[in-house]
GROMACS .gro file of C-alpha atoms in nm:
model
  223
    1MET     CA    1   9.866   8.697   7.632
    2LEU     CA    2   9.668   8.803   7.941
    3THR     CA    3   9.782   8.576   8.223
    4ASP     CA    4   9.618   8.501   8.557
    5TYR     CA    5   9.904   8.394   8.783
    6HIS     CA    6   9.694   8.304   9.087
    7CYS     CA    7   9.354   8.137   9.111
    8HIS     CA    8   9.177   7.845   9.273
    9ILE     CA    9   8.973   7.696   8.990
   10LEU     CA   10   9.024   7.323   9.045
   11PRO     CA   11   8.716   7.158   9.194
   12ALA     CA   12   8.708   7.042   9.556
   13ILE     CA   13   9.081   7.045   9.626
   14ASP     CA   14   9.108   7.349   9.855
   15ASP     CA   15   8.893   7.644   9.966
   16GLY     CA   16   8.834   7.744   9.606
   17SER     CA   17   8.579   7.600   9.365
   18ASP     CA   18   8.363   7.335   9.530
   19CYS     CA   19   8.252   7.147   9.218
   20LYS     CA   20   8.313   7.093   8.848
   21GLU     CA   21   8.024   7.318   8.747
   22THR     CA   22   8.162   7.614   8.942
   23SER     CA   23   8.510   7.550   8.803
   24ASP     CA   24   8.385   7.546   8.445
   25GLN     CA   25   8.191   7.868   8.500
   26MET     CA   26   8.495   8.037   8.655
   27VAL     CA   27   8.711   7.943   8.358
   28ALA     CA   28   8.443   8.060   8.115
   29LEU     CA   29   8.417   8.395   8.295
   30MET     CA   30   8.794   8.440   8.281
   31ARG     CA   31   8.788   8.372   7.908
   32LYS     CA   32   8.509   8.628   7.867
   33GLN     CA   33   8.714   8.886   8.057
   34GLY     CA   34   9.005   8.834   7.819
   35VAL     CA   35   9.229   8.593   8.010
   36ARG     CA   36   9.411   8.362   7.771
   37ARG     CA   37   9.653   8.187   8.007
   38ILE     CA   38   9.549   8.059   8.351
   39VAL     CA   39   9.783   7.942   8.625
   40SER     CA   40   9.593   7.720   8.868
   41THR     CA   41   9.746   7.757   9.214
   42SER     CA   42   9.577   7.527   9.463
   43HIS     CA   43   9.685   7.571   9.823
   44PHE     CA   44   9.973   7.354   9.945
   45TYR     CA   45  10.050   7.329  10.316
   46ALA     CA   46  10.348   7.109  10.393
   47HIS     CA   47  10.227   7.029  10.745
   48ARG     CA   48   9.893   6.898  10.611
   49GLU     CA   49  10.003   6.706  10.304
   50ARG     CA   50  10.151   6.359  10.336
   51SER     CA   51  10.386   6.431  10.047
   52VAL     CA   52  10.427   6.644   9.738
   53ARG     CA   53  10.360   6.333   9.530
   54ARG     CA   54  10.019   6.277   9.691
   55PHE     CA   55   9.929   6.642   9.638
   56LEU     CA   56  10.022   6.621   9.271
   57GLU     CA   57   9.804   6.314   9.230
   58LYS     CA   58   9.505   6.493   9.386
   59ARG     CA   59   9.569   6.799   9.175
   60GLN     CA   60   9.580   6.599   8.852
   61LYS     CA   61   9.252   6.423   8.932
   62ALA     CA   62   9.087   6.759   8.995
   63PHE     CA   63   9.231   6.904   8.675
   64GLU     CA   64   9.097   6.616   8.467
   65LYS     CA   65   8.742   6.717   8.569
   66LEU     CA   66   8.764   7.052   8.389
   67SER     CA   67   8.580   7.076   8.059
   68ASP     CA   68   8.810   7.346   7.920
   69LYS     CA   69   9.178   7.273   7.984
   70LYS     CA   70   9.326   7.497   7.713
   71ASN     CA   71   9.623   7.705   7.831
   72ILE     CA   72   9.573   7.610   8.195
   73PHE     CA   73   9.904   7.555   8.371
   74LEU     CA   74   9.922   7.374   8.703
   75GLY     CA   75  10.108   7.519   8.999
   76ALA     CA   76  10.044   7.568   9.368
   77GLU     CA   77  10.020   7.842   9.627
   78VAL     CA   78  10.282   7.709   9.867
   79ALA     CA   79  10.264   7.831  10.226
   80ILE     CA   80  10.603   7.931  10.363
   81GLU     CA   81  10.682   7.723  10.673
   82HIS     CA   82  10.993   7.638  10.873
   83GLY     CA   83  11.199   7.388  10.674
   84LEU     CA   84  10.995   7.423  10.354
   85SER     CA   85  11.310   7.444  10.144
   86GLU     CA   86  11.410   7.097  10.267
   87LEU     CA   87  11.083   6.934  10.161
   88LYS     CA   88  11.131   6.647   9.919
   89ASP     CA   89  11.018   6.727   9.563
   90ILE     CA   90  10.929   7.088   9.639
   91GLU     CA   91  11.063   7.187   9.297
   92LYS     CA   92  10.772   6.990   9.144
   93LEU     CA   93  10.535   7.256   9.278
   94ALA     CA   94  10.673   7.509   9.031
   95ILE     CA   95  10.430   7.640   8.771
   96GLU     CA   96  10.408   7.388   8.491
   97GLY     CA   97  10.661   7.452   8.215
   98THR     CA   98  10.843   7.730   8.403
   99ASP     CA   99  11.095   7.790   8.679
  100LEU     CA  100  10.840   8.001   8.870
  101ILE     CA  101  10.700   7.898   9.209
  102LEU     CA  102  10.426   8.086   9.397
  103LEU     CA  103  10.491   8.118   9.770
  104GLU     CA  104  10.259   8.262  10.034
  105LEU     CA  105  10.402   8.445  10.335
  106PRO     CA  106  10.246   8.372  10.677
  107TYR     CA  107   9.985   8.610  10.817
  108ARG     CA  108  10.191   8.685  11.127
  109PRO     CA  109  10.474   8.921  11.222
  110TYR     CA  110  10.774   8.893  10.993
  111GLU     CA  111  11.073   8.683  11.103
  112GLN     CA  112  11.411   8.642  10.935
  113TRP     CA  113  11.361   8.270  10.867
  114MET     CA  114  11.093   8.359  10.612
  115SER     CA  115  11.346   8.537  10.390
  116GLU     CA  116  11.588   8.250  10.444
  117GLU     CA  117  11.332   7.998  10.315
  118ILE     CA  118  11.268   8.217  10.010
  119TYR     CA  119  11.640   8.242   9.939
  120ASN     CA  120  11.702   7.870   9.993
  121ILE     CA  121  11.424   7.763   9.757
  122SER     CA  122  11.559   7.993   9.489
  123ALA     CA  123  11.925   7.900   9.537
  124GLU     CA  124  11.889   7.526   9.591
  125TYR     CA  125  11.645   7.452   9.310
  126GLY     CA  126  11.711   7.727   9.058
  127LEU     CA  127  11.357   7.856   9.094
  128THR     CA  128  11.228   8.211   9.069
  129VAL     CA  129  10.998   8.288   9.360
  130ILE     CA  130  10.672   8.476   9.314
  131LEU     CA  131  10.539   8.609   9.644
  132ALA     CA  132  10.159   8.598   9.654
  133HIS     CA  133   9.942   8.906   9.718
  134ILE     CA  134  10.224   9.114   9.865
  135HIS     CA  135   9.987   9.411   9.913
  136ARG     CA  136   9.803   9.229  10.193
  137TYR     CA  137  10.086   9.226  10.444
  138SER     CA  138  10.108   9.589  10.551
  139GLU     CA  139   9.883   9.520  10.851
  140TYR     CA  140  10.105   9.233  10.968
  141TYR     CA  141  10.453   9.362  10.886
  142SER     CA  142  10.628   9.685  10.975
  143LYS     CA  143  10.740   9.923  10.701
  144ALA     CA  144  11.097   9.803  10.754
  145ASP     CA  145  10.988   9.440  10.720
  146ILE     CA  146  10.804   9.518  10.396
  147GLU     CA  147  11.121   9.678  10.264
  148THR     CA  148  11.315   9.363  10.360
  149ILE     CA  149  11.069   9.146  10.166
  150LEU     CA  150  11.084   9.381   9.868
  151GLY     CA  151  11.461   9.343   9.880
  152THR     CA  152  11.443   8.972   9.803
  153LYS     CA  153  11.506   8.865   9.444
  154ALA     CA  154  11.143   8.772   9.400
  155ILE     CA  155  10.861   8.865   9.167
  156PHE     CA  156  10.564   9.013   9.350
  157GLN     CA  157  10.210   8.902   9.272
  158ILE     CA  158   9.927   9.151   9.311
  159ASN     CA  159   9.561   9.055   9.337
  160ASN     CA  160   9.338   9.252   9.102
  161GLU     CA  161   9.125   9.344   9.404
  162ALA     CA  162   9.404   9.575   9.525
  163PHE     CA  163   9.296   9.829   9.263
  164GLY     CA  164   8.959   9.857   9.437
  165SER     CA  165   9.117   9.971   9.765
  166PHE     CA  166   9.255  10.325   9.806
  167PHE     CA  167   9.538  10.220  10.038
  168GLN     CA  168   9.635   9.905   9.850
  169ARG     CA  169   9.610  10.078   9.513
  170ASN     CA  170   9.855  10.346   9.628
  171PHE     CA  171  10.093  10.079   9.754
  172VAL     CA  172  10.081   9.897   9.420
  173ARG     CA  173  10.129  10.218   9.224
  174LYS     CA  174  10.438  10.288   9.434
  175LEU     CA  175  10.576   9.946   9.336
  176ILE     CA  176  10.498  10.014   8.970
  177LYS     CA  177  10.667  10.355   8.985
  178GLU     CA  178  10.977  10.203   9.147
  179ASP     CA  179  10.988   9.934   8.876
  180TYR     CA  180  10.947   9.624   9.093
  181PRO     CA  181  10.872   9.303   8.898
  182LEU     CA  182  10.496   9.254   8.933
  183VAL     CA  183  10.252   8.992   8.809
  184PHE     CA  184   9.875   8.994   8.848
  185GLY     CA  185   9.617   8.737   8.947
  186SER     CA  186   9.251   8.724   9.037
  187ASP     CA  187   9.302   8.491   9.335
  188SER     CA  188   8.948   8.388   9.249
  189HIS     CA  189   8.790   8.115   9.460
  190ASN     CA  190   8.425   8.115   9.353
  191LEU     CA  191   8.157   8.299   9.157
  192GLY     CA  192   8.051   8.519   9.448
  193SER     CA  193   8.262   8.745   9.666
  194ARG     CA  194   8.586   8.609   9.521
  195ARG     CA  195   8.496   8.583   9.156
  196PRO     CA  196   8.730   8.644   8.861
  197ASN     CA  197   8.774   9.022   8.842
  198TRP     CA  198   8.990   9.105   8.543
  199ASP     CA  199   8.750   9.381   8.442
  200LEU     CA  200   8.873   9.577   8.746
  201LEU     CA  201   9.241   9.543   8.661
  202LEU     CA  202   9.196   9.625   8.294
  203LYS     CA  203   9.011   9.943   8.391
  204LYS     CA  204   9.253  10.062   8.661
  205CYS     CA  205   9.598   9.946   8.548
  206GLY     CA  206   9.807  10.061   8.253
  207LYS     CA  207   9.846   9.843   7.946
  208GLU     CA  208  10.227   9.847   7.962
  209THR     CA  209  10.228   9.723   8.323
  210ILE     CA  210   9.990   9.439   8.239
  211GLU     CA  211  10.194   9.340   7.934
  212ARG     CA  212  10.508   9.330   8.147
  213SER     CA  213  10.329   9.098   8.389
  214ASP     CA  214  10.231   8.866   8.106
  215SER     CA  215  10.586   8.860   7.970
  216PHE     CA  216  10.736   8.705   8.284
  217PHE     CA  217  10.572   8.372   8.205
  218ASP     CA  218  10.751   8.341   7.873
  219GLN     CA  219  11.078   8.473   8.014
  220HIS     CA  220  11.078   8.198   8.274
  221ARG     CA  221  10.992   7.902   8.053
  222ALA     CA  222  11.189   7.599   8.167
  223ASP     CA  223  11.457   7.469   7.930
   0.00000   0.00000   0.00000
């Protein structure tokens, strides 16, 4: 079942879709491109939100506005910050029905505390971390830092757009060759420059690799 692990389809909750109409069109386009399971991952920034509970309430209200809710699972793209692992109710930001949680590394030079937060969230809450768009960080992190991140017990999410870039495509192919656990997502935000782009992935990526990505969702279903 083709699965989009990362997108911003909920209306007016973050920098993604700005209205119900856009959201409905984004979902319809994903369906047309063959996506059968959608993980909605609205941005979550601990320093901005009053609480996880308030965020979940806003997210649910936005979700209720969608016309087509079939096989849409709610999650969040959680920004890694100092002390994130100590945030009350953080485990509730896991992808609905699974033990998977999508975390976003900071766009700044790597520091050891980032890996510590990843480890703590996994160890304390029994969650499996997915690190968002790992291919983007080569311009911020050294090669050694990238290797450190790849050494975490995480799943690595790749945006479909990476297959449209020579450098990023080669990086992703290296990860595939070395058998890292990878999942794919459109990271779509709108119907323009950041539209759903599964046609690109299906053209550029092997069927077996995509099927492996899809399988992680079922492997990590919560008991």
